[in-house]
Coordinates of C-alpha atoms and ligand atoms in Angstrom, one line a residue:
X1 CA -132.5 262.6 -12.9
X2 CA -129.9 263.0 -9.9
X3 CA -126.9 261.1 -10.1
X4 CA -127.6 259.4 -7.2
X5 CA -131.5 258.1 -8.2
X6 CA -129.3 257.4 -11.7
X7 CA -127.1 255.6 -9.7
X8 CA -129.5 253.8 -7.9
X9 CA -131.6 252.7 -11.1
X10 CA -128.3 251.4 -12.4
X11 CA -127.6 249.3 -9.4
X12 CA -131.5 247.8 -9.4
X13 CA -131.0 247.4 -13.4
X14 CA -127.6 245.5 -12.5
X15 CA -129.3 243.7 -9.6
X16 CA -131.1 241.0 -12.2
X17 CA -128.5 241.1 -14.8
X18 CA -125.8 238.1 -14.7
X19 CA -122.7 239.2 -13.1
X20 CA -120.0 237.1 -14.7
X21 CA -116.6 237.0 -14.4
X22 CA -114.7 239.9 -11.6
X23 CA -111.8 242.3 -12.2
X24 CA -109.5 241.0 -9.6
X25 CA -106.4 243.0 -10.5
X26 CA -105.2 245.7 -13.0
X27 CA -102.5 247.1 -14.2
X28 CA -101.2 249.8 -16.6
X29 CA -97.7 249.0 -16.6
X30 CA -96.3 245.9 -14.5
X31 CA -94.0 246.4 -11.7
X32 CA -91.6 244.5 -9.2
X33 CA -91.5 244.3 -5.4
X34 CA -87.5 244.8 -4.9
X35 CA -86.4 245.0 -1.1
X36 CA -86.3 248.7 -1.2
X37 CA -86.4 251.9 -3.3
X38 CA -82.7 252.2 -3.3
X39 CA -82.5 248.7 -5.3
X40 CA -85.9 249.3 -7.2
X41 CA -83.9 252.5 -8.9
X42 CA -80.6 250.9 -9.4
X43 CA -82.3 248.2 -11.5
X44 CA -83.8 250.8 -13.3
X45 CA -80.9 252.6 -14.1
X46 CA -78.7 249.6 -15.1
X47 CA -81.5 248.6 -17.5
X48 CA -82.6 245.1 -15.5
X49 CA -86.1 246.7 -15.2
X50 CA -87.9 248.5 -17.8
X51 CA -91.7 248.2 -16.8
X52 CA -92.6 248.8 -19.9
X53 CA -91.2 245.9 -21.5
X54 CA -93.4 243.5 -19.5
X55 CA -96.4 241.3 -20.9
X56 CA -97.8 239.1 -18.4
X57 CA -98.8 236.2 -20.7
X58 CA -99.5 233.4 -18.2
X59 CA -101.5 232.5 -14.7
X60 CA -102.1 229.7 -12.1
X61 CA -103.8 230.0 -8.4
X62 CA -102.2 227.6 -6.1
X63 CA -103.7 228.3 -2.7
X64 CA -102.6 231.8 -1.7
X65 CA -100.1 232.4 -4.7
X66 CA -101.5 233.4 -8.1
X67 CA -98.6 232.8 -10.7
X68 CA -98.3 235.2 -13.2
X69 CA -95.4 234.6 -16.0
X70 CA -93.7 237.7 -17.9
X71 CA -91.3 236.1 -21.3
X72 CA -88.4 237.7 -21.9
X73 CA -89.3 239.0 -25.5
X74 CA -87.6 242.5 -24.3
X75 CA -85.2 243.8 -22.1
X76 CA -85.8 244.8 -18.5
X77 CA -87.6 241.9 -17.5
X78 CA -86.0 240.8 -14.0
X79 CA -88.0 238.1 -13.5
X80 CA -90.1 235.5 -15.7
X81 CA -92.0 233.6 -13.4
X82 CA -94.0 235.5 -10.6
X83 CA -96.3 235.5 -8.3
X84 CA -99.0 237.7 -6.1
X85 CA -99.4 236.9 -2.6
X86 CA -103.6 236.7 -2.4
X87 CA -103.5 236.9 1.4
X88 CA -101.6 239.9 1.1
X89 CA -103.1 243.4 2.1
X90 CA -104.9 244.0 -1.1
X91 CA -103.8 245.6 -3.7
X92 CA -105.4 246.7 -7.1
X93 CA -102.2 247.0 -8.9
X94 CA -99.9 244.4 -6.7
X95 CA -96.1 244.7 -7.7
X96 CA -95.1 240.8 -8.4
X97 CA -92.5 238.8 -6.7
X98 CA -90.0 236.3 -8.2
X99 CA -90.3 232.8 -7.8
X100 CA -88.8 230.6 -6.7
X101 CA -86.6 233.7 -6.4
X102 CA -84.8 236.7 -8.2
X103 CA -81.4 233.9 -8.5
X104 CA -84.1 231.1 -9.7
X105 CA -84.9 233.7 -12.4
X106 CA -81.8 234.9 -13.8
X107 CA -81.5 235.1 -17.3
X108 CA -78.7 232.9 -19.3
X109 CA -78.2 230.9 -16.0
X110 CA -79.1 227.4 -17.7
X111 CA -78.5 225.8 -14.5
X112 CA -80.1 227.2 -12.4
X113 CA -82.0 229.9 -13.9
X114 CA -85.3 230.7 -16.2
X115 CA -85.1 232.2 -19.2
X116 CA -88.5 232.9 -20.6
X117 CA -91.7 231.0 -19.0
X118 CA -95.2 231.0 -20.7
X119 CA -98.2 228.8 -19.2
X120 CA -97.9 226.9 -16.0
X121 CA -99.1 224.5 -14.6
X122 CA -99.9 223.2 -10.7
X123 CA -100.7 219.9 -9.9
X124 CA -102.7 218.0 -7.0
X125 CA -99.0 217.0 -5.5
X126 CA -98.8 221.0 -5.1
X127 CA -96.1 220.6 -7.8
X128 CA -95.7 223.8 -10.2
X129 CA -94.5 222.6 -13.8
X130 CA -93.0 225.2 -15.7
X131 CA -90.9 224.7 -19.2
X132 CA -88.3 227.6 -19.8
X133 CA -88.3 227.8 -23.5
X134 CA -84.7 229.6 -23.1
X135 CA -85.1 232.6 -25.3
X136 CA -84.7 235.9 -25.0
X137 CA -86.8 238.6 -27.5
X138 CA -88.9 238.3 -29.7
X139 CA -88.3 239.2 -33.6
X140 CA -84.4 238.9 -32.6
X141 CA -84.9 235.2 -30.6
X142 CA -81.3 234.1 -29.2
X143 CA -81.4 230.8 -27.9
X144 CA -79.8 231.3 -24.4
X145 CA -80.3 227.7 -22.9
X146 CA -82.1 224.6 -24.2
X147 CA -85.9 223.8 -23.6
X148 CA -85.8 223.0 -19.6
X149 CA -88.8 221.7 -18.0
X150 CA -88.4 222.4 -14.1
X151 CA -91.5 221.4 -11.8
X152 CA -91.3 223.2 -8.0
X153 CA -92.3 221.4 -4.7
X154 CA -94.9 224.2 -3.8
X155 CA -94.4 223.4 0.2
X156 CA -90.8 224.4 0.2
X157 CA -89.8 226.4 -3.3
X158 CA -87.3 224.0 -4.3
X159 CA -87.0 222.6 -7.8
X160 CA -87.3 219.1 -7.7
X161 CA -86.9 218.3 -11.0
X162 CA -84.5 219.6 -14.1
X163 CA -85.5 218.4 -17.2
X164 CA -83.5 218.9 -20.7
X165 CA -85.8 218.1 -23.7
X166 CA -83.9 215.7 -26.0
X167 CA -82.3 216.8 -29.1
X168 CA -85.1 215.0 -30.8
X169 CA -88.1 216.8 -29.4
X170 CA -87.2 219.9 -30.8
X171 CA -86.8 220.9 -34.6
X172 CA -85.3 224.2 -35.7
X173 CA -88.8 226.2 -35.9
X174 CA -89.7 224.9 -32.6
X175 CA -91.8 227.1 -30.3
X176 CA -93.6 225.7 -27.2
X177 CA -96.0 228.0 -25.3
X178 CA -98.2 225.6 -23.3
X179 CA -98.4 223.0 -21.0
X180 CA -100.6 220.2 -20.0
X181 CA -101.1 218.0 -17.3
X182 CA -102.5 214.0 -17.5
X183 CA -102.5 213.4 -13.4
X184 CA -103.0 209.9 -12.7
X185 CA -103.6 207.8 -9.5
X186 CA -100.7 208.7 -7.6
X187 CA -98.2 211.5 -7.4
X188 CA -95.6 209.4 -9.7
X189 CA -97.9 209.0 -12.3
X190 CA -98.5 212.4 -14.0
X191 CA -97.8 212.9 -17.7
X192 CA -96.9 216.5 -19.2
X193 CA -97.3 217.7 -22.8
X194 CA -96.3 220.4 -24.2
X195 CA -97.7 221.5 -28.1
X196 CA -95.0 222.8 -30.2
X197 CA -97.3 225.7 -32.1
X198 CA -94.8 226.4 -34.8
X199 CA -92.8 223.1 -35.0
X200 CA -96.3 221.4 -35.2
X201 CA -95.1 218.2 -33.0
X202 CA -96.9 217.2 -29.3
X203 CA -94.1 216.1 -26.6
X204 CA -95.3 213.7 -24.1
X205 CA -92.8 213.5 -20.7
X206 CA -93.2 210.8 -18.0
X207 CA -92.4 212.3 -14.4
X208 CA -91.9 208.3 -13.6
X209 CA -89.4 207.8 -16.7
X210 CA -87.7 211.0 -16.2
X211 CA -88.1 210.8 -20.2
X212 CA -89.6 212.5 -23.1
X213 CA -90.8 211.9 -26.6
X214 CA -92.6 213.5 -29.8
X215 CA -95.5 213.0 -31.5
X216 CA -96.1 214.2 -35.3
X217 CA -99.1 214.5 -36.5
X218 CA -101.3 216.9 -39.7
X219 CA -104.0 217.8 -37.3
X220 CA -101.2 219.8 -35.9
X221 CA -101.0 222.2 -38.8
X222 CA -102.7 225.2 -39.1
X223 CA -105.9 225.9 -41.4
X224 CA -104.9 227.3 -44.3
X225 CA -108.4 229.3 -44.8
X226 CA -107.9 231.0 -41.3
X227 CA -104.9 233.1 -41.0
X228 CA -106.3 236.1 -40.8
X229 CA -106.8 237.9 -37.3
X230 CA -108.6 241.2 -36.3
X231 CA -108.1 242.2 -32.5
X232 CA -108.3 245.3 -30.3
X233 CA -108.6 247.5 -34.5
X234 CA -105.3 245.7 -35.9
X235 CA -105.5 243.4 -38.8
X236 CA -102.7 240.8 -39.1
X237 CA -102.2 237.4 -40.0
X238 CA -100.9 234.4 -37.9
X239 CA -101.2 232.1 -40.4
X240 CA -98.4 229.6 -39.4
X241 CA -99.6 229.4 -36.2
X242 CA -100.3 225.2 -35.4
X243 CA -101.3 223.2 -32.2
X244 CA -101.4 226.0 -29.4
X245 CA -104.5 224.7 -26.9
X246 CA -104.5 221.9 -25.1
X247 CA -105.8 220.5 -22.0
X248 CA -106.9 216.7 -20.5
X249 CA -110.6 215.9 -19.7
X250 CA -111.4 214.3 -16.7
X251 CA -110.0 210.3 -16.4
X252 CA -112.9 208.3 -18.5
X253 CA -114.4 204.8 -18.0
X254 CA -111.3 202.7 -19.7
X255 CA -108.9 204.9 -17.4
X256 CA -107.7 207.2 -19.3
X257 CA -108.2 211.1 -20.4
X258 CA -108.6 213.0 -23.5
X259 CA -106.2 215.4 -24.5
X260 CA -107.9 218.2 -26.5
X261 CA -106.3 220.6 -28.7
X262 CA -106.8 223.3 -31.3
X263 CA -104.3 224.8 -33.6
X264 CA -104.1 228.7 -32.8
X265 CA -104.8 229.3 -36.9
X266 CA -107.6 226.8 -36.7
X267 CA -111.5 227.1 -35.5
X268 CA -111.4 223.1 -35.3
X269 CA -110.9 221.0 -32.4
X270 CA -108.9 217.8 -32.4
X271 CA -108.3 214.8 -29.4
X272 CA -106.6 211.9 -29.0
X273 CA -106.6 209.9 -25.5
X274 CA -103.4 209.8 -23.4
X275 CA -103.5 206.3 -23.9
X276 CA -101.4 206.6 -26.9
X277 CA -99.9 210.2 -25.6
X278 CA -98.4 207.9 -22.3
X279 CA -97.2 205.3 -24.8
X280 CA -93.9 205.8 -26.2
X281 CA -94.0 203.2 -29.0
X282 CA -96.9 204.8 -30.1
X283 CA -95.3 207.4 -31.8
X284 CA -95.7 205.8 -34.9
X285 CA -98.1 204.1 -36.3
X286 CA -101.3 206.2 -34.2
X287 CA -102.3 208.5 -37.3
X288 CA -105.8 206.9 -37.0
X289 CA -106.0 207.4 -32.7
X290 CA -106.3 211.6 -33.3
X291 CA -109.8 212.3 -33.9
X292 CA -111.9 215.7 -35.3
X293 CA -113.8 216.5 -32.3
X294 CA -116.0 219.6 -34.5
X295 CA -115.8 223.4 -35.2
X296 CA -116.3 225.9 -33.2
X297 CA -117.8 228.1 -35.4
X298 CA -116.9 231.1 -37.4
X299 CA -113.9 233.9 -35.2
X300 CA -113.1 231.2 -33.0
X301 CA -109.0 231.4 -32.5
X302 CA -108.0 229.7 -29.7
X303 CA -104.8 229.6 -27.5
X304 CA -105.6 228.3 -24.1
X305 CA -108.4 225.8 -22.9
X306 CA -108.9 224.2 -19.5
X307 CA -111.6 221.3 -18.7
X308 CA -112.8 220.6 -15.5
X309 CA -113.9 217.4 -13.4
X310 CA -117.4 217.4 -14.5
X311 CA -116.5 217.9 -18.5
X312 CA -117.2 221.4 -19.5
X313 CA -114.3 223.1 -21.5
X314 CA -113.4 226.5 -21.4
X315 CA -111.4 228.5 -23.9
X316 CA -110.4 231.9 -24.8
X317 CA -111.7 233.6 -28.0
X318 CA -108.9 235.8 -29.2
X319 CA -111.2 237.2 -31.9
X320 CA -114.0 238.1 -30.1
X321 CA -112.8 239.5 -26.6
X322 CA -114.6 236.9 -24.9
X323 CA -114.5 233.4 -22.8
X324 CA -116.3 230.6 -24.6
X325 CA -117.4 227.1 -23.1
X326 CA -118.5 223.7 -24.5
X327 CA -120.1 221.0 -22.6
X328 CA -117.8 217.7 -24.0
X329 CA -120.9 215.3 -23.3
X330 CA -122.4 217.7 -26.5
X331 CA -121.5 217.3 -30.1
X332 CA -119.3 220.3 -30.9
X333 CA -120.7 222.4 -32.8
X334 CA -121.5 226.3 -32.8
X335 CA -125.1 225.9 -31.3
X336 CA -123.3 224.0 -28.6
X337 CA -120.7 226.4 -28.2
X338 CA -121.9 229.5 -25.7
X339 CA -119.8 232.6 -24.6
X340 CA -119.5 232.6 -21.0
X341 CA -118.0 236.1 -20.9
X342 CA -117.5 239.2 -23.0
X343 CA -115.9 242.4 -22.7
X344 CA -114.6 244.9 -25.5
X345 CA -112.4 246.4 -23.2
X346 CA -111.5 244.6 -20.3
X347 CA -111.0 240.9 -22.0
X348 CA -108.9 242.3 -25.1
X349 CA -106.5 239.3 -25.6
X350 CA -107.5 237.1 -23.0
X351 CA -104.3 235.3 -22.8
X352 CA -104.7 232.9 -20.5
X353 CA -107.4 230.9 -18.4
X354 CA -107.4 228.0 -16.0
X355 CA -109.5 226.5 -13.4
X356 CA -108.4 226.4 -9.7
X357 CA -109.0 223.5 -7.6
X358 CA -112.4 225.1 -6.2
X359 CA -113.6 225.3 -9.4
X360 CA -112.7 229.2 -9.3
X361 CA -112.2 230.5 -13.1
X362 CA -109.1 232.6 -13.7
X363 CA -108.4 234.9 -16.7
X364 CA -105.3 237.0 -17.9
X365 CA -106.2 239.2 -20.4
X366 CA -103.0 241.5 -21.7
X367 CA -103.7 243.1 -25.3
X368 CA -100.9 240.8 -26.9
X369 CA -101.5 241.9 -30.2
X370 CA -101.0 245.6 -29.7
X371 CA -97.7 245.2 -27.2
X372 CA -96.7 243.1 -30.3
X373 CA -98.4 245.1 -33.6
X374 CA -98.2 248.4 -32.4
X375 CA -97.6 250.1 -29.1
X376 CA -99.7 249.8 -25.9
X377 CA -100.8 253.0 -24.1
X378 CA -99.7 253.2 -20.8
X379 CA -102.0 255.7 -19.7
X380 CA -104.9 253.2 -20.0
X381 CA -105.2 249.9 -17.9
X382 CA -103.8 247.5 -20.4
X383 CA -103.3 244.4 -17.9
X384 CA -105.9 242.6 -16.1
X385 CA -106.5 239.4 -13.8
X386 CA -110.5 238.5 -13.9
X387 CA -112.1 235.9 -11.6
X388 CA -115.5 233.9 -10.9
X389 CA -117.0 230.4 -9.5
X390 CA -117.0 228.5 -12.4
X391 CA -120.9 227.5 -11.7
X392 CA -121.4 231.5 -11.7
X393 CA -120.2 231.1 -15.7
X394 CA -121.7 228.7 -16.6
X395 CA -125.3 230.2 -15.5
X396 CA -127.7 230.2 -18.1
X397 CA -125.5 228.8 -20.7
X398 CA -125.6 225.7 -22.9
X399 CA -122.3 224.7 -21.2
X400 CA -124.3 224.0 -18.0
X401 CA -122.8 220.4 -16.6
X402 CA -126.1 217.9 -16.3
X403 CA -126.9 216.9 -13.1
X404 CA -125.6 213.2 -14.0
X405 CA -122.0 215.0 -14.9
X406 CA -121.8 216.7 -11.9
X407 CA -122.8 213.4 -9.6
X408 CA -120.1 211.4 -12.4
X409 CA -117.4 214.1 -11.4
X410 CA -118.2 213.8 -7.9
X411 CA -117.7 210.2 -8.0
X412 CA -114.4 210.3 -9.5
X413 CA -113.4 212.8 -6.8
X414 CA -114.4 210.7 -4.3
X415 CA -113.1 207.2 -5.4
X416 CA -110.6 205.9 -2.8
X417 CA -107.1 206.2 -5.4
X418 CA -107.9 209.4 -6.4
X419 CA -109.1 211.0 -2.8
X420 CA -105.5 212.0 -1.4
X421 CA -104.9 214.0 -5.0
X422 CA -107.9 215.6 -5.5
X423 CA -110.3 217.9 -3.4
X424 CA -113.1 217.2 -1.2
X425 CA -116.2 217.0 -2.6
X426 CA -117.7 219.9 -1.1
X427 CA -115.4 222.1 -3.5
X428 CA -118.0 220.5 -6.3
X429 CA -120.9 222.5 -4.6
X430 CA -121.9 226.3 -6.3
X431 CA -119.2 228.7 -4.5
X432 CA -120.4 231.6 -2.1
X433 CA -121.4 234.1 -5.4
X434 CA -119.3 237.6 -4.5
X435 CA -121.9 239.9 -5.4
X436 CA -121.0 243.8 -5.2
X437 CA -124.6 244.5 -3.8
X438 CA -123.1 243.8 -0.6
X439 CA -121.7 247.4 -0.6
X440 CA -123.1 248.7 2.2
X441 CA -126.5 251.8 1.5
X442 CA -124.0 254.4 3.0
X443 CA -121.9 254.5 0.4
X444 CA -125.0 255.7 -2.2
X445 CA -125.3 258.7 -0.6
X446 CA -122.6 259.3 0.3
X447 CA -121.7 260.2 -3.1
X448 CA -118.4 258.2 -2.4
X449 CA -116.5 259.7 -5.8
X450 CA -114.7 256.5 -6.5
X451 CA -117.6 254.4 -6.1
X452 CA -119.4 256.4 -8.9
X453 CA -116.1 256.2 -11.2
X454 CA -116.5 252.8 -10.6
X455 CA -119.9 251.7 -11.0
X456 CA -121.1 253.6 -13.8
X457 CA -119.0 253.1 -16.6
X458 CA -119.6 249.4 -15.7
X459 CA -123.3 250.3 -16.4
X460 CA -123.0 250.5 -20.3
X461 CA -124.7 247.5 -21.7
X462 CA -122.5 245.2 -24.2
X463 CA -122.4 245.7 -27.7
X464 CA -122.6 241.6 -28.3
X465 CA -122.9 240.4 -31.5
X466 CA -124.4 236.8 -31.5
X467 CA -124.2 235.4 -35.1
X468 CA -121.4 233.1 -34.6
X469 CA -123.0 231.7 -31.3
X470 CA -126.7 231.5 -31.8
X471 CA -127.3 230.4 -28.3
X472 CA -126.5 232.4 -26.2
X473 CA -128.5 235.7 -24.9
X474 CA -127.5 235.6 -21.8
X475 CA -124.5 237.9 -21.1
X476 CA -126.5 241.2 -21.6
X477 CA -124.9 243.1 -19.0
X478 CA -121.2 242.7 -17.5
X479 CA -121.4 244.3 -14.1
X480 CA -117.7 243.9 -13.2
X481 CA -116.9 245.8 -10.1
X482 CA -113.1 245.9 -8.9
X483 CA -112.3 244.4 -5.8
X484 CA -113.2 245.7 -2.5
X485 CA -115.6 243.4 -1.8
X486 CA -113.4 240.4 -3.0
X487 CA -111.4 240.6 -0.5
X488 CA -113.8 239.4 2.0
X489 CA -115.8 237.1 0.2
X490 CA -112.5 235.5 -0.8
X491 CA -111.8 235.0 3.2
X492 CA -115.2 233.3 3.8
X493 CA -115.0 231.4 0.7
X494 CA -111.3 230.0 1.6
X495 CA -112.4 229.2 5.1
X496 CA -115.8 227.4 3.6
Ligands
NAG1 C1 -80.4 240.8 -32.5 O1 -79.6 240.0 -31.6 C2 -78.3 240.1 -31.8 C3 -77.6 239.1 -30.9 O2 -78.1 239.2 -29.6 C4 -77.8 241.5 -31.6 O3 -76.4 241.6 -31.8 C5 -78.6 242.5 -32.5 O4 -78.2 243.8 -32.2 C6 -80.1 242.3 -32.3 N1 -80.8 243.1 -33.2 C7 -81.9 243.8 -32.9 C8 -82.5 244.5 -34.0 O5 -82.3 243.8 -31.7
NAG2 C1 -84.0 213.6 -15.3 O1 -83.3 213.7 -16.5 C2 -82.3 214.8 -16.5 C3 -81.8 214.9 -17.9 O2 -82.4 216.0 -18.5 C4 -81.3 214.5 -15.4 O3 -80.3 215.5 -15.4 C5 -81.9 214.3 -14.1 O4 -80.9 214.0 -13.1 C6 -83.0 213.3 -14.1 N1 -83.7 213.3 -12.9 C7 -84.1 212.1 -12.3 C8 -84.8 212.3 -11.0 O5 -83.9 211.1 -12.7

């Protein structure tokens, strides 16, 4: 067979399979856009920036920025929190920018500064919440500056609030890596809470009060039983790893929403409503308030989860290179639980995942465990930034909202309180679907080299191994395809 008929069989043969989530960005090192080569090299030289130091860990679209944090668990790290410009000239590698700025970023600057951001977080009042833990490495932590939550008016770049967690919210083991938001009626009312994995506490702050406060709790331990981890050929064990996950359901009929969560050593799910999270007397005295929501089911480590309006939870699975979703209206349990994406070399470590206000999925994936356990090869892509319609995702899956969902969702959406926060309605409808086939026939025979490189290593079906999920035979193939028609279906889609 020619390579172009093989070429062409492979397209037809991709054609009907599911295309899932699209390899947006990639990177094999990380890089910064200084003002010019001359400062580029003198940052290298003094030892400010040493690419390969940096992990990106964390990410979050807000209109045409896509966040992207980088901790500070080595040196050379200029800047913690980031961002790439999506209106931009595209780029398949994009350098990233400071934010607010290289000065907001500096490290030991506990005024004005950030030390070390993980997970963060926009809101409908295009505020960006981001806690600076305040450290600096990683085996060899120094506390620089204390926990510091600072949330950014998006319009104008300016911090607009400086928070110092109390004494009291921390204890001496204390490590916080994620972020939740509990957004209410107005702009005033919008609760944070931020899981302390290794401190095994829950800290609840009130934008209104200006105040914070801790919650203890067992489901916040980890599983004994579970410790164990296997990722990307490395066998370690995280054992002491507690609360990690967490993210708020949509608002429910007595008002408020549930905050689920998941240790990180753990394959069970926990939840307690932000009725007693928003209540500072409650601190005591709730024990019986957190509930055991299920199990996931067998390799199901979790460290980030997102739910959207219409109640469908997404979450990464550490263990098994993959996205996994669970429709909340279903009992949770592994029939229920589906994998909405998989990919043994391109979603090793997906570290982070979150949905936009379009209902647009976005995933970091970063190899943590080998930057961390061993060493990462910088010859290979090791970083990479996925996207899809969430819809897209969900296709075929047990996960699939219900048509009721979808209409409740709307209707929250919609309701008059709520309509200056959240997004039209129309944002609830399936998203223009990018699909590669666009590519215009010239390209074929053309023989266009990079089109070949591209397409047929993408070709290979997926090794999947169902037994934990029996439910799911639907991600056969993963026909992931980098970028070049993005760019345009992300125009048409933004001016929808
Ligand atoms: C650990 O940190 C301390 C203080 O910053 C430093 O003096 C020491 O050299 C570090 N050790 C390693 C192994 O990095
Ligand atoms: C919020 O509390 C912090 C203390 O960490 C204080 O410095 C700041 O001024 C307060 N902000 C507002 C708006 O009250």
């Amino acid at each position: 067979m020619s390579l172009n008929l093989f070429i062409l069989c492979t397209l037809v043969s991709l054609a009907s399979a599911t295309v899932r989530l699209q390899e947006l960005y990639a990177w094999n090192v990380l890089d910064w856009d200084y003002p010019d080569q001359y400062s580029r090299q003198q940052a290298i030289q003094s030892g400010a920036l040493i690419p390969e130091n940096a992990l990106p860990v964390g990410i979050e679209r807000w209109r045409n920025k896509l966040f992207v944090s980088v901790p500070r668990w080595k040196a050379g790290i200029p800047a913690t929190l980031n961002y790439i410009s999506l209106d931009a000239a595209y780029e398949p590698s994009p350098k990233l920018t400071p934010y607010p700025s290289w000065a907001g970023n500096e490290l030991g600057n506990c005024d004005s500064g950030l030390n070390t951001v993980y997970r963060i977080k926009a809101d409908k009042c295009d505020r960006l919440w981001v806690l600076d833990v305040g450290t600096y490495g990683y085996d060899n932590v120094t506390n620089v500056c204390p926990y510091t939550l600072n949330v950014y008016d998006l319009n104008t770049d300016q911090r607009i609030r400086k928070y110092v967690f109390r004494p009291e919210d921390i204890v001496s083991t204390t490590f916080i890596a994620n972020i939740a938001l509990d957004e209410g009626p107005t702009c005033e009312d919008t609760f944070a809470y931020f899981p302390d994995e290794l401190g095994y506490g829950l800290i609840s702050y009130s934008w209104k009060q200006n105040k914070s406060w801790r919650f203890s709790h067992s489901y916040f331990f980890p599983d004994p039983l579970v410790g164990d981890f296997n990722i990307a050929g490395l066998n370690f064990q995280w054992g002491a790893e507690g609360i990690f996950g967490i993210s708020a359901s949509s608002i429910g009929p007595d008002g408020f929403r549930t905050l689920y969560f998941s240790p990180l050593s753990s394959h069970t799910e926990f939840a307690v409503s932000t009725r007693i999270l928003r209540d500072e007397s409650k601190v005591s005295g709730s024990y019986r308030d957190f509930k055991v929501v299920g199990v996931r089911g067998q390799d199901s480590h979790t460290t980030s989860k997102v739910v959207d309006e219409s109640g469908v939870q997404l979450f990464n699975l550490i263990d098994q290179n993959a996205i996994g979703c669970w429709n909340t209206e279903l009992p949770l349990k592994p029939q229920n639980v589906a994998i909405a994406d998989k990919d043994d070399v391109g979603l090793v470590f997906p570290s982070d995942v979150k949905i936009d206000d379009q209902r647009r999925v976005w995933v970091m994936s970063d190899r943590m465990p080998v930057f961390l356990e061993a060493e990462l090869d910088y010859s290979d892509i090791n970083f990479r930034i996925f996207t899809a319609p969430l819809d897209m995702l969900l296709q075929g899956t047990v996960c699939q909202p219900s048509p009721a969902q979808k209409y409740k969702s709307a209707k929250v959406l919609q309701s008059p309180g709520l309509s200056a926060y959240y997004e039209p309605v129309k944002n609830l409808q399936p998203q223009p679907v990018p699909f590669m086939y666009n590519a215009p026939a010239p390209m074929l025979s053309q023989g266009n080299p990079s089109f070949n490189m591209q397409i047929v290593p993408n070709f290979v079906p997926k090794v999947t191994s169902y037994i934990n999920f029996p439910k799911q035979p639907t991600v056969q193939f993963n026909t992931r395809q980098p970028n070049k028609w993005w760019r345009k279906n992300y125009d048409v889609y933004e001016n929808a």
